[in-house]
Amino acid sequence: MKGSLGCKEQLIVDTIFMKQANKYARNLHTAFIDYAKAYNSVPHSWLVKILQLYKVDETLVEFLKYTMKRWETKVMMTTKGSQIEIPNVKICKGVFQGDTLSPLWFCMALNPLSNILNETDCGYEIRNKNERGKKITHLFYMDDLKLYAKSEKEMKNMIKQVTEFSNDIKMGLGIDKCKTMAVKKRKQGYYDEPIITNEEEKVMKALSSGETYKYLGMEQSRMTEVGIIKDRLKKEFEKRLHLLCGSGLNGKNMIEAVNTYATPVLVYSFGVIHWSDTEMEELQRITRKVLTKYRHHHPKAAVERTMIARIDGGRGIIDVMELRDRQIHNMRGNIFIGEWKKMRLYRR
């Protein structure tokens, strides 16, 4: 969708739900649904059927049916003394990964599930105090599905809809990675009875106390675990700085590598979780400290020079504080701006 923020948009909506449930002590039931090897398991028969359901031109459908029969790859394995190659391995299930049409085709294949969930009389209603608002049943990004309900009964009904649809199109759930969570009056609760997902009686387990689930790259439990996420990002950022500074690259290439390999680790979280100015300054100090350790920055050099463009006599490292502000500014006005401000994501 044009203008969509993708994962960030979904994470912001999800954060609004969790913060509202906590603020007003409302019950919120969620489930994280994981498909087992999703991209490799979509039956070709369903891929063809979905094109017909969406009334795609028959000529194009016949062309894709023809090409699907000829999808193949080769498997290579390198050992100490030789290389083993298995050519012409037929792709009998799943989309052809790496092809530009495949992501759209995969989304089309799972989109009917969104329609089924939206037609149920379930979901969590976002509201401002006593004002009624929009009811949302789920968030879906590629194969990452999160369900929302206001009661245990609704959640079990929605999971039943998901499993029935998945069984109908012959796609299996990775039950071991699926989790449920019930928040009741600001406290993490548990279901009275286990949720059985299919005829094999596989049980979908609940998140235990202290356990987190990584949803769209962010650790979550009753709330998004901001502290855990920040610690992980800081460690990865510093790890990449050490790797690049010790790589032997010359000054210009090393700085470009920092801007394109280390800094992007942080960018995904900007606008989704709150980073204070103090934390941004700490990240800048970490950068200067590592540069100094590997003799890429003099300890008595001007601090400002590290973030001035090279053409102006500086080092050219991206200012993460300015980058944070620019990311938030670009996201303004997209969704739920009133609620977003209440969450203090704009706080300086």
Tab-separated table of C-alpha atoms in Angstrom:
chain	number	residue	atom	x	y	z
A	1	MET	CA	0.000	0.000	0.000
A	2	LYS	CA	1.362	3.421	-0.969
A	3	GLY	CA	2.447	5.383	2.088
A	4	SER	CA	2.469	2.336	4.330
A	5	LEU	CA	5.201	2.135	6.953
A	6	GLY	CA	5.293	-1.659	6.840
A	7	CYS	CA	6.603	-3.300	10.004
A	8	LYS	CA	6.890	0.023	11.829
A	9	GLU	CA	3.235	0.813	11.236
A	10	GLN	CA	2.187	-2.545	12.624
A	11	LEU	CA	4.436	-2.189	15.658
A	12	ILE	CA	3.033	1.267	16.426
A	13	VAL	CA	-0.562	-0.022	16.220
A	14	ASP	CA	0.395	-2.969	18.418
A	15	THR	CA	2.020	-0.638	20.968
A	16	ILE	CA	-1.140	1.477	21.097
A	17	PHE	CA	-3.222	-1.614	21.908
A	18	MET	CA	-0.936	-2.762	24.685
A	19	LYS	CA	-0.584	0.696	26.226
A	20	GLN	CA	-4.359	1.267	26.157
A	21	ALA	CA	-5.066	-2.097	27.742
A	22	ASN	CA	-2.569	-1.262	30.488
A	23	LYS	CA	-3.762	2.324	31.027
A	24	TYR	CA	-7.466	1.497	31.316
A	25	ALA	CA	-6.980	-1.959	32.896
A	26	ARG	CA	-8.758	-3.674	30.003
A	27	ASN	CA	-8.520	-7.348	29.125
A	28	LEU	CA	-6.459	-8.067	26.038
A	29	HIS	CA	-5.945	-11.541	24.601
A	30	THR	CA	-3.301	-12.016	21.910
A	31	ALA	CA	-1.831	-14.891	19.936
A	32	PHE	CA	1.347	-15.036	17.859
A	33	ILE	CA	0.826	-17.333	14.862
A	34	ASP	CA	3.781	-18.866	13.037
A	35	TYR	CA	3.610	-20.848	9.808
A	36	ALA	CA	6.110	-23.666	9.399
A	37	LYS	CA	8.395	-22.803	6.453
A	38	ALA	CA	5.691	-20.488	5.112
A	39	TYR	CA	7.280	-19.480	1.797
A	40	ASN	CA	8.219	-23.059	0.962
A	41	SER	CA	4.911	-24.666	1.870
A	42	VAL	CA	2.231	-22.863	-0.152
A	43	PRO	CA	0.750	-25.499	-2.505
A	44	HIS	CA	0.957	-24.597	-6.185
A	45	SER	CA	-2.673	-25.594	-6.590
A	46	TRP	CA	-3.675	-22.886	-4.098
A	47	LEU	CA	-1.424	-20.311	-5.799
A	48	VAL	CA	-3.315	-20.942	-9.033
A	49	LYS	CA	-6.692	-20.935	-7.293
A	50	ILE	CA	-6.049	-17.588	-5.608
A	51	LEU	CA	-5.265	-15.990	-8.988
A	52	GLN	CA	-8.602	-17.232	-10.248
A	53	LEU	CA	-10.411	-15.969	-7.134
A	54	TYR	CA	-8.965	-12.519	-7.707
A	55	LYS	CA	-10.044	-12.732	-11.363
A	56	VAL	CA	-6.549	-12.348	-12.772
A	57	ASP	CA	-6.488	-12.520	-16.558
A	58	GLU	CA	-6.658	-16.142	-17.682
A	59	THR	CA	-3.724	-15.697	-20.056
A	60	LEU	CA	-1.487	-14.661	-17.168
A	61	VAL	CA	-2.799	-17.521	-15.020
A	62	GLU	CA	-1.960	-20.042	-17.743
A	63	PHE	CA	1.493	-18.505	-18.154
A	64	LEU	CA	2.216	-18.798	-14.421
A	65	LYS	CA	0.904	-22.372	-14.345
A	66	TYR	CA	3.273	-23.181	-17.188
A	67	THR	CA	6.289	-21.562	-15.497
A	68	MET	CA	5.560	-23.160	-12.111
A	69	LYS	CA	6.018	-26.601	-13.630
A	70	ARG	CA	9.521	-25.564	-14.634
A	71	TRP	CA	10.652	-24.014	-11.348
A	72	GLU	CA	13.867	-25.662	-10.259
A	73	THR	CA	17.077	-24.976	-8.378
A	74	LYS	CA	20.335	-26.708	-7.566
A	75	VAL	CA	21.759	-27.738	-4.215
A	76	MET	CA	25.483	-27.316	-3.553
A	77	MET	CA	27.484	-28.555	-0.589
A	78	THR	CA	31.173	-27.901	-0.081
A	79	THR	CA	33.261	-30.395	1.891
A	80	LYS	CA	36.969	-30.334	2.756
A	81	GLY	CA	38.078	-32.094	-0.357
A	82	SER	CA	35.283	-31.619	-2.863
A	83	GLN	CA	32.062	-29.917	-3.813
A	84	ILE	CA	28.827	-31.845	-4.227
A	85	GLU	CA	26.177	-30.460	-6.561
A	86	ILE	CA	22.650	-31.717	-7.116
A	87	PRO	CA	21.228	-29.991	-10.214
A	88	ASN	CA	17.641	-29.653	-11.439
A	89	VAL	CA	15.852	-29.982	-8.086
A	90	LYS	CA	12.172	-29.420	-8.832
A	91	ILE	CA	10.239	-26.893	-6.706
A	92	CYS	CA	6.913	-28.625	-6.129
A	93	LYS	CA	5.629	-26.382	-3.300
A	94	GLY	CA	6.071	-22.779	-2.275
A	95	VAL	CA	6.781	-19.560	-4.115
A	96	PHE	CA	9.905	-19.011	-6.191
A	97	GLN	CA	12.036	-17.003	-3.771
A	98	GLY	CA	14.029	-14.148	-5.231
A	99	ASP	CA	11.411	-13.440	-7.865
A	100	THR	CA	9.751	-9.994	-7.678
A	101	LEU	CA	6.238	-11.412	-8.102
A	102	SER	CA	6.574	-13.944	-5.277
A	103	PRO	CA	6.034	-11.596	-2.265
A	104	LEU	CA	2.815	-10.219	-3.765
A	105	TRP	CA	1.653	-13.686	-4.758
A	106	PHE	CA	2.337	-14.997	-1.262
A	107	CYS	CA	0.348	-12.139	0.310
A	108	MET	CA	-2.531	-12.845	-2.062
A	109	ALA	CA	-2.475	-16.503	-1.004
A	110	LEU	CA	-2.937	-15.607	2.686
A	111	ASN	CA	-5.157	-12.555	2.249
A	112	PRO	CA	-8.435	-14.556	2.415
A	113	LEU	CA	-7.524	-15.354	6.022
A	114	SER	CA	-7.645	-11.614	6.789
A	115	ASN	CA	-11.133	-11.433	5.302
A	116	ILE	CA	-12.282	-14.420	7.351
A	117	LEU	CA	-10.966	-12.900	10.590
A	118	ASN	CA	-12.486	-9.493	9.833
A	119	GLU	CA	-15.887	-11.076	9.273
A	120	THR	CA	-15.909	-12.620	12.743
A	121	ASP	CA	-17.603	-10.713	15.540
A	122	CYS	CA	-14.348	-10.673	17.496
A	123	GLY	CA	-11.426	-8.371	18.040
A	124	TYR	CA	-10.060	-5.675	20.313
A	125	GLU	CA	-11.595	-2.214	20.164
A	126	ILE	CA	-9.304	0.763	20.493
A	127	ARG	CA	-11.016	3.616	22.320
A	128	ASN	CA	-10.340	6.898	24.051
A	129	LYS	CA	-11.791	6.612	27.540
A	130	ASN	CA	-15.481	5.830	26.955
A	131	GLU	CA	-15.552	6.673	23.251
A	132	ARG	CA	-15.948	3.715	20.931
A	133	GLY	CA	-13.409	3.295	18.187
A	134	LYS	CA	-12.081	0.921	15.564
A	135	LYS	CA	-12.150	-2.798	16.243
A	136	ILE	CA	-9.159	-4.741	14.943
A	137	THR	CA	-8.936	-8.516	14.875
A	138	HIS	CA	-5.355	-8.991	13.714
A	139	LEU	CA	-2.152	-7.602	12.266
A	140	PHE	CA	-0.672	-9.441	9.303
A	141	TYR	CA	2.738	-8.774	7.762
A	142	MET	CA	3.800	-11.422	5.247
A	143	ASP	CA	3.726	-14.609	7.384
A	144	ASP	CA	3.769	-12.837	10.794
A	145	LEU	CA	0.248	-12.917	12.226
A	146	LYS	CA	-0.867	-11.537	15.582
A	147	LEU	CA	-4.461	-11.963	16.762
A	148	TYR	CA	-6.328	-9.682	19.176
A	149	ALA	CA	-9.465	-10.402	21.201
A	150	LYS	CA	-11.198	-9.117	24.303
A	151	SER	CA	-11.982	-12.530	25.781
A	152	GLU	CA	-10.696	-16.081	25.948
A	153	LYS	CA	-13.743	-17.350	24.050
A	154	GLU	CA	-13.126	-14.938	21.172
A	155	MET	CA	-9.453	-15.866	20.978
A	156	LYS	CA	-10.206	-19.584	20.807
A	157	ASN	CA	-12.728	-18.926	18.043
A	158	MET	CA	-10.190	-16.904	16.036
A	159	ILE	CA	-7.486	-19.539	16.432
A	160	LYS	CA	-9.994	-22.113	15.237
A	161	GLN	CA	-10.636	-19.998	12.115
A	162	VAL	CA	-6.896	-19.737	11.450
A	163	THR	CA	-6.279	-23.486	11.821
A	164	GLU	CA	-9.271	-24.428	9.654
A	165	PHE	CA	-8.155	-22.086	6.869
A	166	SER	CA	-4.546	-23.313	7.121
A	167	ASN	CA	-5.658	-26.944	6.964
A	168	ASP	CA	-7.875	-26.202	3.953
A	169	ILE	CA	-4.992	-24.753	1.931
A	170	LYS	CA	-2.572	-27.437	3.221
A	171	MET	CA	-0.262	-25.107	5.142
A	172	GLY	CA	0.911	-26.209	8.566
A	173	LEU	CA	1.387	-24.064	11.645
A	174	GLY	CA	4.669	-24.164	13.525
A	175	ILE	CA	2.896	-24.895	16.801
A	176	ASP	CA	6.134	-24.880	18.799
A	177	LYS	CA	6.659	-21.229	17.835
A	178	CYS	CA	3.022	-20.167	18.266
A	179	LYS	CA	2.199	-18.510	21.583
A	180	THR	CA	-0.819	-17.025	23.345
A	181	MET	CA	-0.970	-14.363	26.019
A	182	ALA	CA	-3.787	-13.047	28.189
A	183	VAL	CA	-3.540	-9.701	29.959
A	184	LYS	CA	-6.234	-9.334	32.598
A	185	LYS	CA	-6.433	-6.102	34.575
A	186	ARG	CA	-2.785	-5.203	33.856
A	187	LYS	CA	-1.577	-8.657	34.884
A	188	GLN	CA	-0.432	-11.519	32.717
A	189	GLY	CA	-2.902	-14.396	33.045
A	190	TYR	CA	-3.383	-17.877	31.672
A	191	TYR	CA	-6.226	-19.772	30.030
A	192	ASP	CA	-8.302	-22.170	32.086
A	193	GLU	CA	-8.034	-24.788	29.323
A	194	PRO	CA	-5.269	-25.338	26.758
A	195	ILE	CA	-5.923	-24.283	23.164
A	196	ILE	CA	-5.955	-27.356	20.917
A	197	THR	CA	-5.312	-26.375	17.314
A	198	ASN	CA	-6.138	-29.382	15.144
A	199	GLU	CA	-7.101	-33.012	14.926
A	200	GLU	CA	-3.628	-34.045	16.120
A	201	GLU	CA	-4.435	-32.249	19.375
A	202	LYS	CA	-1.337	-30.080	19.331
A	203	VAL	CA	-1.482	-27.512	22.113
A	204	MET	CA	-0.670	-23.835	21.584
A	205	LYS	CA	1.231	-22.815	24.714
A	206	ALA	CA	1.004	-19.511	26.559
A	207	LEU	CA	3.943	-17.203	27.200
A	208	SER	CA	5.285	-17.969	30.643
A	209	SER	CA	6.167	-15.283	33.163
A	210	GLY	CA	9.407	-13.591	32.131
A	211	GLU	CA	9.349	-15.138	28.638
A	212	THR	CA	9.322	-12.895	25.579
A	213	TYR	CA	8.258	-13.380	21.959
A	214	LYS	CA	10.133	-11.727	19.112
A	215	TYR	CA	7.433	-10.105	16.979
A	216	LEU	CA	8.630	-8.232	13.884
A	217	GLY	CA	12.065	-7.970	15.469
A	218	MET	CA	10.843	-6.594	18.814
A	219	GLU	CA	10.750	-8.616	22.060
A	220	GLN	CA	7.304	-8.589	23.633
A	221	SER	CA	5.513	-9.956	26.664
A	222	ARG	CA	2.767	-8.047	28.473
A	223	MET	CA	4.304	-4.898	26.980
A	224	THR	CA	7.039	-4.306	24.442
A	225	GLU	CA	10.259	-5.006	26.329
A	226	VAL	CA	11.965	-1.693	25.589
A	227	GLY	CA	14.908	-2.286	27.938
A	228	ILE	CA	15.746	-5.664	26.413
A	229	ILE	CA	15.445	-4.286	22.878
A	230	LYS	CA	17.718	-1.309	23.596
A	231	ASP	CA	20.375	-3.466	25.248
A	232	ARG	CA	20.369	-5.861	22.298
A	233	LEU	CA	20.619	-3.040	19.750
A	234	LYS	CA	23.409	-1.278	21.646
A	235	LYS	CA	25.456	-4.485	21.859
A	236	GLU	CA	24.970	-5.236	18.166
A	237	PHE	CA	25.800	-1.645	17.223
A	238	GLU	CA	29.035	-1.699	19.263
A	239	LYS	CA	29.924	-5.170	17.950
A	240	ARG	CA	29.676	-3.934	14.363
A	241	LEU	CA	31.711	-0.842	15.175
A	242	HIS	CA	34.554	-3.000	16.530
A	243	LEU	CA	34.351	-5.263	13.502
A	244	LEU	CA	34.576	-2.368	11.040
A	245	CYS	CA	37.200	-0.341	12.882
A	246	GLY	CA	39.461	-3.365	13.148
A	247	SER	CA	39.007	-4.377	9.525
A	248	GLY	CA	41.887	-2.331	8.100
A	249	LEU	CA	39.694	-0.170	5.863
A	250	ASN	CA	40.972	3.307	5.077
A	251	GLY	CA	39.308	6.281	6.762
A	252	LYS	CA	36.740	7.148	4.103
A	253	ASN	CA	35.622	3.560	3.442
A	254	MET	CA	35.508	2.759	7.148
A	255	ILE	CA	33.194	5.715	7.860
A	256	GLU	CA	30.953	4.732	4.940
A	257	ALA	CA	30.847	1.205	6.315
A	258	VAL	CA	29.825	2.498	9.760
A	259	ASN	CA	27.015	4.526	8.183
A	260	THR	CA	25.736	1.649	6.068
A	261	TYR	CA	26.378	-1.389	8.297
A	262	ALA	CA	26.419	-0.295	11.964
A	263	THR	CA	24.011	2.661	12.155
A	264	PRO	CA	21.088	0.916	10.354
A	265	VAL	CA	20.903	-1.519	13.299
A	266	LEU	CA	19.346	1.320	15.305
A	267	VAL	CA	17.163	2.897	12.613
A	268	TYR	CA	14.412	0.262	12.668
A	269	SER	CA	13.603	1.087	16.289
A	270	PHE	CA	13.399	4.878	15.819
A	271	GLY	CA	9.773	5.956	16.122
A	272	VAL	CA	8.686	2.570	17.466
A	273	ILE	CA	10.349	2.800	20.885
A	274	HIS	CA	11.403	5.962	22.695
A	275	TRP	CA	15.090	6.913	22.657
A	276	SER	CA	15.964	9.904	24.842
A	277	ASP	CA	18.572	12.523	23.946
A	278	THR	CA	20.758	11.133	26.733
A	279	GLU	CA	20.686	7.670	25.153
A	280	MET	CA	21.495	9.136	21.745
A	281	GLU	CA	24.483	10.968	23.233
A	282	GLU	CA	25.618	7.705	24.828
A	283	LEU	CA	25.589	6.012	21.417
A	284	GLN	CA	27.645	8.855	19.986
A	285	ARG	CA	30.166	8.457	22.835
A	286	ILE	CA	30.380	4.728	22.116
A	287	THR	CA	31.157	5.546	18.482
A	288	ARG	CA	33.933	7.984	19.394
A	289	LYS	CA	35.329	5.594	22.013
A	290	VAL	CA	35.631	2.734	19.524
A	291	LEU	CA	37.086	5.015	16.840
A	292	THR	CA	39.676	6.258	19.336
A	293	LYS	CA	40.579	2.706	20.416
A	294	TYR	CA	41.442	1.777	16.829
A	295	ARG	CA	43.184	5.131	16.192
A	296	HIS	CA	40.590	6.448	13.758
A	297	HIS	CA	39.813	9.419	16.013
A	298	HIS	CA	42.112	11.545	18.182
A	299	PRO	CA	40.949	11.676	21.829
A	300	LYS	CA	41.389	15.477	21.879
A	301	ALA	CA	39.718	16.137	18.524
A	302	ALA	CA	36.555	18.234	18.386
A	303	VAL	CA	33.468	16.157	19.144
A	304	GLU	CA	31.397	18.022	16.530
A	305	ARG	CA	33.874	17.178	13.781
A	306	THR	CA	32.938	13.484	13.799
A	307	MET	CA	29.458	14.309	12.473
A	308	ILE	CA	30.344	17.079	10.032
A	309	ALA	CA	30.309	16.056	6.353
A	310	ARG	CA	33.685	15.130	4.860
A	311	ILE	CA	33.301	17.799	2.197
A	312	ASP	CA	33.201	20.370	5.017
A	313	GLY	CA	36.258	18.959	6.783
A	314	GLY	CA	34.552	16.514	9.128
A	315	ARG	CA	34.555	12.728	9.414
A	316	GLY	CA	31.067	12.234	7.964
A	317	ILE	CA	29.544	9.901	10.578
A	318	ILE	CA	25.736	10.084	10.603
A	319	ASP	CA	24.319	11.930	13.611
A	320	VAL	CA	22.024	9.318	15.203
A	321	MET	CA	20.090	12.005	17.120
A	322	GLU	CA	19.280	13.868	13.913
A	323	LEU	CA	18.492	10.544	12.230
A	324	ARG	CA	16.062	9.662	15.037
A	325	ASP	CA	14.274	13.003	14.704
A	326	ARG	CA	14.074	12.686	10.924
A	327	GLN	CA	12.604	9.198	11.164
A	328	ILE	CA	9.926	10.351	13.616
A	329	HIS	CA	9.140	13.418	11.501
A	330	ASN	CA	8.651	11.244	8.417
A	331	MET	CA	6.230	9.039	10.332
A	332	ARG	CA	4.045	11.902	11.597
A	333	GLY	CA	0.495	12.093	10.354
A	334	ASN	CA	0.356	8.485	9.143
A	335	ILE	CA	-1.661	6.706	11.842
A	336	PHE	CA	-3.338	7.400	15.164
A	337	ILE	CA	-1.383	10.610	15.662
A	338	GLY	CA	-3.298	11.553	18.829
A	339	GLU	CA	-2.570	8.231	20.505
A	340	TRP	CA	1.003	8.302	19.251
A	341	LYS	CA	1.616	11.619	21.020
A	342	LYS	CA	0.051	10.246	24.191
A	343	MET	CA	2.591	7.414	24.125
A	344	ARG	CA	5.261	10.159	24.237
A	345	LEU	CA	7.135	8.847	21.252
A	346	TYR	CA	7.707	12.508	20.364
A	347	ARG	CA	9.072	13.416	23.791
A	348	ARG	CA	12.462	15.075	23.635
